[in-house]
Short mmCIF file of C-alpha atoms in Angstrom, two decimals:
data_model
loop_
_atom_site.label_atom_id
_atom_site.label_comp_id
_atom_site.label_asym_id
_atom_site.label_seq_id
_atom_site.Cartn_x
_atom_site.Cartn_y
_atom_site.Cartn_z
CA MET A 1 65.41 91.60 78.71
CA THR A 2 69.09 90.73 79.19
CA THR A 3 70.70 91.00 82.64
CA ILE A 4 74.43 91.30 83.22
CA SER A 5 75.43 89.99 86.69
CA ALA A 6 77.88 87.79 88.33
CA CYS A 7 75.76 84.77 87.31
CA GLY A 8 76.07 85.78 83.73
CA GLY A 9 72.34 86.09 83.39
CA GLY A 10 71.10 85.81 79.87
CA GLY A 11 74.63 85.34 78.57
CA GLY A 12 74.66 89.20 78.19
CA GLY A 13 78.23 89.48 79.54
CA GLY A 14 79.82 87.21 77.08
CA GLY A 15 81.70 88.21 73.91
CA GLY A 16 79.69 89.20 70.91
CA GLY A 17 79.63 89.74 67.29
CA GLY A 18 81.25 92.75 65.58
CA GLY A 19 79.64 95.24 63.28
CA SER A 20 78.15 98.52 64.29
CA ALA A 21 74.97 99.08 66.29
CA SER A 22 73.10 101.95 67.84
CA ALA A 23 71.55 102.48 71.27
CA SER A 24 67.93 103.42 71.94
CA SER A 25 68.86 106.89 73.23
CA SER A 26 67.98 110.48 72.55
CA THR A 27 71.60 110.86 71.38
CA THR A 28 71.98 107.77 69.20
CA THR A 29 75.63 106.88 68.53
CA SER A 30 77.18 104.13 66.52
CA TYR A 31 80.38 102.49 67.48
CA ALA A 32 82.46 100.24 65.10
CA GLY A 33 82.83 96.71 66.34
CA LEU A 34 80.23 97.19 69.09
CA ILE A 35 79.48 94.31 71.42
CA GLY A 36 75.95 94.44 72.73
CA GLN A 37 74.60 97.93 73.44
CA PRO A 38 76.39 101.05 74.63
CA ILE A 39 75.15 102.55 77.88
CA GLN A 40 74.25 106.12 77.16
CA PHE A 41 71.92 106.72 80.11
CA ASP A 42 69.61 109.24 78.36
CA SER A 43 66.66 106.88 78.67
CA ALA A 44 68.03 104.61 81.48
CA SER A 45 66.44 103.87 84.83
CA VAL A 46 67.77 102.77 88.26
CA ASP A 47 65.59 100.28 90.29
CA ALA A 48 65.36 99.59 94.01
CA SER A 49 68.29 97.13 93.87
CA TRP A 50 70.41 99.92 92.29
CA ALA A 51 70.63 98.00 88.99
CA VAL A 52 70.64 100.26 85.92
CA THR A 53 68.58 99.38 82.76
CA ASP A 54 69.37 101.04 79.45
CA ALA A 55 68.27 99.98 75.94
CA GLY A 56 66.70 96.79 77.28
CA VAL A 57 69.76 95.60 79.16
CA THR A 58 69.99 95.50 82.98
CA TYR A 59 73.43 95.85 84.61
CA ALA A 60 73.43 94.44 88.15
CA LEU A 61 75.22 95.94 91.02
CA ASN A 62 78.42 94.20 92.13
CA ASN A 63 78.18 93.26 95.86
CA VAL A 64 77.32 96.71 97.22
CA ALA A 65 79.19 97.61 100.44
CA ASN A 66 76.76 100.28 101.54
CA ASN A 67 79.06 102.02 103.97
CA GLY A 68 78.27 105.65 103.24
CA VAL A 69 77.66 105.13 99.51
CA GLU A 70 74.65 106.60 97.70
CA ALA A 71 72.38 104.88 95.20
CA PRO A 72 73.57 105.63 91.66
CA THR A 73 71.61 108.49 90.12
CA LEU A 74 70.95 109.84 86.63
CA VAL A 75 72.06 113.39 86.27
CA ALA A 76 71.88 115.96 83.51
CA PRO A 77 73.64 116.99 81.43
CA GLY A 78 75.78 114.18 80.14
CA SER A 79 79.25 114.38 78.75
CA GLY A 80 78.11 115.99 75.46
CA GLY A 81 76.27 118.83 77.22
CA SER A 82 72.89 117.21 76.89
CA GLY A 83 71.22 113.96 77.85
CA LYS A 84 72.08 112.26 81.13
CA ALA A 85 75.05 110.59 82.87
CA MET A 86 75.38 108.15 85.79
CA LEU A 87 76.69 109.61 89.04
CA TYR A 88 78.31 107.36 91.63
CA GLN A 89 78.91 108.90 95.10
CA ALA A 90 80.76 107.67 98.19
CA ASN A 91 80.47 109.75 101.25
CA SER A 92 82.92 110.25 104.13
CA TYR A 93 82.96 107.09 106.24
CA THR A 94 84.71 106.42 109.53
CA GLY A 95 82.89 103.35 110.78
CA ALA A 96 84.20 99.81 111.31
CA ALA A 97 83.93 98.53 107.69
CA THR A 98 87.06 98.61 105.63
CA THR A 99 85.70 99.26 102.11
CA GLN A 100 82.99 101.13 100.24
CA ARG A 101 81.59 99.88 96.98
CA VAL A 102 79.01 100.97 94.42
CA GLU A 103 79.82 99.63 90.99
CA HIS A 104 78.05 97.84 88.17
CA TYR A 105 78.88 94.79 86.13
CA THR A 106 79.36 95.82 82.46
CA ALA A 107 80.54 92.39 81.20
CA THR A 108 80.78 88.91 82.75
CA ALA A 109 82.23 85.54 81.82
CA GLN A 110 84.72 87.07 79.35
CA SER A 111 87.16 84.45 78.21
CA LEU A 112 90.85 85.06 78.94
CA SER A 113 91.48 83.56 75.50
CA GLY A 114 88.78 85.69 73.85
CA GLY A 115 91.11 88.20 72.23
CA MET A 116 91.44 91.95 72.66
CA ARG A 117 88.31 93.79 73.81
CA TYR A 118 88.05 97.60 74.13
CA TYR A 119 86.26 99.24 77.03
CA GLY A 120 85.63 102.97 76.64
CA TRP A 121 83.64 105.58 78.60
CA ASP A 122 83.48 109.33 79.40
CA PHE A 123 84.07 110.32 83.03
CA LYS A 124 84.22 113.36 85.27
CA LEU A 125 85.47 113.90 88.85
CA ASP A 126 84.07 116.65 91.00
CA ALA A 127 86.38 119.63 91.44
CA GLY A 128 84.94 120.28 94.84
CA ASP A 129 85.96 116.88 96.26
CA SER A 130 89.14 116.37 98.34
CA TYR A 131 91.87 114.17 96.91
CA PRO A 132 91.73 110.51 97.95
CA ALA A 133 93.61 109.47 101.12
CA ASN A 134 93.60 105.71 100.25
CA TRP A 135 93.12 103.45 97.20
CA VAL A 136 90.23 104.02 94.89
CA ILE A 137 89.20 101.82 91.91
CA LEU A 138 87.21 103.41 89.06
CA HIS A 139 87.13 100.39 86.72
CA GLN A 140 88.37 96.86 87.27
CA PHE A 141 88.72 93.57 85.54
CA ARG A 142 88.43 90.64 88.07
CA GLN A 143 89.26 87.07 87.07
CA GLU A 144 86.52 84.73 88.33
CA GLY A 145 87.29 82.40 91.20
CA ASP A 146 89.63 82.92 94.18
CA SER A 147 91.94 85.26 92.32
CA GLY A 148 92.16 88.02 94.99
CA SER A 149 92.52 91.56 93.80
CA PRO A 150 91.64 92.52 90.09
CA ILE A 151 93.96 91.51 87.30
CA GLY A 152 93.66 95.02 85.83
CA ALA A 153 92.33 98.20 87.36
CA LEU A 154 92.11 101.97 86.71
CA GLU A 155 92.63 103.69 90.07
CA LEU A 156 93.18 107.10 91.66
CA VAL A 157 96.52 107.50 93.26
CA PRO A 158 96.11 108.48 96.97
CA GLY A 159 98.08 110.98 98.97
CA VAL A 160 99.66 112.88 96.03
CA GLY A 161 97.63 116.14 96.18
CA SER A 162 96.25 115.82 92.69
CA TRP A 163 93.78 113.81 90.61
CA LYS A 164 96.31 111.27 89.44
CA LEU A 165 95.25 108.08 87.64
CA GLN A 166 97.17 104.85 87.43
CA PHE A 167 96.63 101.52 85.72
CA LEU A 168 97.62 98.38 87.62
CA VAL A 169 97.95 94.76 86.33
CA ARG A 170 98.42 91.43 88.27
CA ASN A 171 99.87 88.10 87.31
CA THR A 172 101.88 85.23 88.83
CA ASP A 173 104.62 87.61 89.90
CA TYR A 174 102.46 90.50 91.15
CA TYR A 175 99.29 89.58 93.15
CA PHE A 176 97.42 89.95 96.46
CA ILE A 177 95.84 86.62 97.38
CA ASP A 178 94.86 85.61 100.95
CA SER A 179 96.48 88.84 102.22
CA THR A 180 99.81 87.89 100.72
CA ASN A 181 101.70 89.68 98.05
CA GLY A 182 103.36 88.03 95.09
CA PRO A 183 107.19 87.63 94.91
CA SER A 184 107.52 90.96 93.01
CA GLY A 185 104.84 92.78 94.89
CA ASN A 186 101.03 93.49 95.16
CA SER A 187 100.67 94.91 91.67
CA LEU A 188 102.54 96.27 88.70
CA THR A 189 101.86 99.92 87.78
CA ILE A 190 102.14 100.26 83.97
CA TRP A 191 100.93 103.88 83.59
CA THR A 192 100.13 107.09 85.45
CA ASP A 193 98.85 110.57 84.48
CA THR A 194 97.02 113.48 86.04
CA VAL A 195 93.62 114.73 84.94
CA THR A 196 91.62 117.89 85.66
CA ALA A 197 88.53 117.52 87.91
CA GLY A 198 85.37 119.29 86.77
CA SER A 199 85.93 118.46 83.13
CA TRP A 200 84.85 115.43 81.12
CA HIS A 201 87.55 113.02 79.92
CA ARG A 202 87.35 109.94 77.74
CA PHE A 203 89.21 106.78 78.79
CA VAL A 204 89.68 103.61 76.73
CA ILE A 205 91.25 100.34 77.85
CA GLY A 206 92.19 97.61 75.37
CA PHE A 207 92.41 94.38 77.41
CA ARG A 208 93.67 90.97 76.45
CA PRO A 209 94.62 88.64 79.37
CA ASP A 210 97.08 85.80 78.96
CA ALA A 211 98.09 83.85 82.05
CA SER A 212 100.53 81.55 80.23
CA ALA A 213 104.22 81.57 81.01
CA SER A 214 104.87 83.08 77.55
CA GLY A 215 103.31 86.33 78.81
CA THR A 216 101.52 87.65 75.64
CA GLY A 217 98.80 89.56 77.44
CA GLN A 218 98.25 93.16 76.40
CA VAL A 219 96.89 96.40 77.78
CA GLN A 220 96.37 99.46 75.57
CA LEU A 221 95.29 102.78 77.05
CA TRP A 222 93.85 106.02 75.58
CA LEU A 223 93.13 109.23 77.39
CA ASP A 224 91.11 111.89 75.60
CA GLY A 225 91.76 110.32 72.23
CA VAL A 226 95.55 109.91 72.65
CA GLN A 227 97.16 106.53 73.10
CA VAL A 228 99.22 106.68 76.25
CA LYS A 229 100.29 103.05 76.77
CA ASP A 230 100.78 99.84 74.90
CA TRP A 231 102.00 97.17 77.30
CA THR A 232 102.55 93.46 76.93
CA GLY A 233 103.29 90.75 79.45
CA LYS A 234 101.73 88.10 81.73
CA LEU A 235 98.19 89.17 82.64
CA GLY A 236 95.94 87.08 84.90
CA PHE A 237 96.33 83.67 86.60
CA PRO A 238 96.37 80.05 85.37
CA ALA A 239 93.86 77.61 86.81
CA SER A 240 94.75 76.18 90.26
CA PHE A 241 97.36 78.94 90.90
CA LEU A 242 98.52 78.61 94.51
CA GLY A 243 96.02 75.79 94.86
CA LYS A 244 93.08 78.15 94.34
CA THR A 245 89.98 77.63 92.25
CA ILE A 246 90.55 80.12 89.42
CA TYR A 247 88.52 80.21 86.17
CA GLY A 248 89.53 81.23 82.65
CA THR A 249 87.07 84.07 82.56
CA TYR A 250 86.84 87.62 83.93
CA ASN A 251 84.27 90.30 84.73
CA ALA A 252 84.36 93.98 84.18
CA HIS A 253 82.99 96.51 86.69
CA VAL A 254 82.63 100.31 86.63
CA GLY A 255 81.88 102.61 89.60
CA ILE A 256 83.55 103.31 92.90
CA TYR A 257 85.27 100.63 94.97
CA ARG A 258 87.61 102.08 97.61
CA ALA A 259 89.14 101.77 100.98
CA ALA A 260 86.83 103.42 103.54
CA GLN A 261 88.01 107.00 103.98
CA ASN A 262 87.02 110.40 105.21
CA GLN A 263 86.61 112.05 101.86
CA VAL A 264 83.51 112.43 99.60
CA LEU A 265 83.97 111.29 95.98
CA HIS A 266 81.65 111.96 93.01
CA TYR A 267 82.30 110.01 89.86
CA SER A 268 80.17 110.51 86.74
CA ILE A 269 80.26 108.34 83.69
CA ASP A 270 78.62 108.41 80.25
CA ASN A 271 78.70 106.64 76.87
CA TYR A 272 80.15 103.27 78.18
CA ARG A 273 80.79 100.82 75.30
CA ARG A 274 82.59 97.58 74.61
CA THR A 275 84.03 96.88 71.15
CA THR A 276 86.26 94.54 69.18
CA VAL A 277 88.17 97.35 67.49
CA ALA A 278 89.97 100.29 69.01
CA SER A 279 88.34 102.90 66.85
CA GLY A 280 84.89 102.04 68.08
CA ALA A 281 85.85 102.80 71.62
CA ILE A 282 88.04 105.86 71.05
#
């Protein structure tokens, strides 16, 4: 069995070959250019450490900050009206801790020079929840080492009275390291849009970091099958940036990571996949 964790157990988080593959699931789906296995949750399980295992692959939890967060649970139906999905839940929290986290590694030790990779999944927010009052990350790409905040992240925008998404990137101009912002700010917002809670949506991120001065990194975004952004620029950090130990690899996480706040958040996901071609993720 392969385990995907911060240690890169079994090498399961690395890049992979192309071609199509299918998951061991009651709703078997093939995705062009598939890397590894899709996570379709229909036959998945969650163990006592909150790791999720699906189709023979175990996805470890990323540093749980159990401050009012619930263990991930498998719920029915999934995004297609049958099968199962994964539900993440963060409850209202007013304690001393500053963050709440319940998210899984979906890829580790991805090379910054490894080319474009596409990360796609279905998601649903609960219409009965209150809008966030502070930052909330739903999916992030974190460069390994002392790189501070993620180099790419899908977030909920707080304090706007709607379910508004945004995608942020960080580089040598925009960063948050050692509680200090970069010369141009904490992060660069490259896209925003509003979604409807209570309905399933499909989100796809094409992600290719490049920390060189030439700035040829790329982020492509699709929402519900429509491409909404194609951005290029510097993405990530070079080794020894600001004297830090920073590696040329990154990890991908999905789940809830947020500032502690007095709102409940339910976030369901289904059909998570990584591919080498856009069509396989869309």
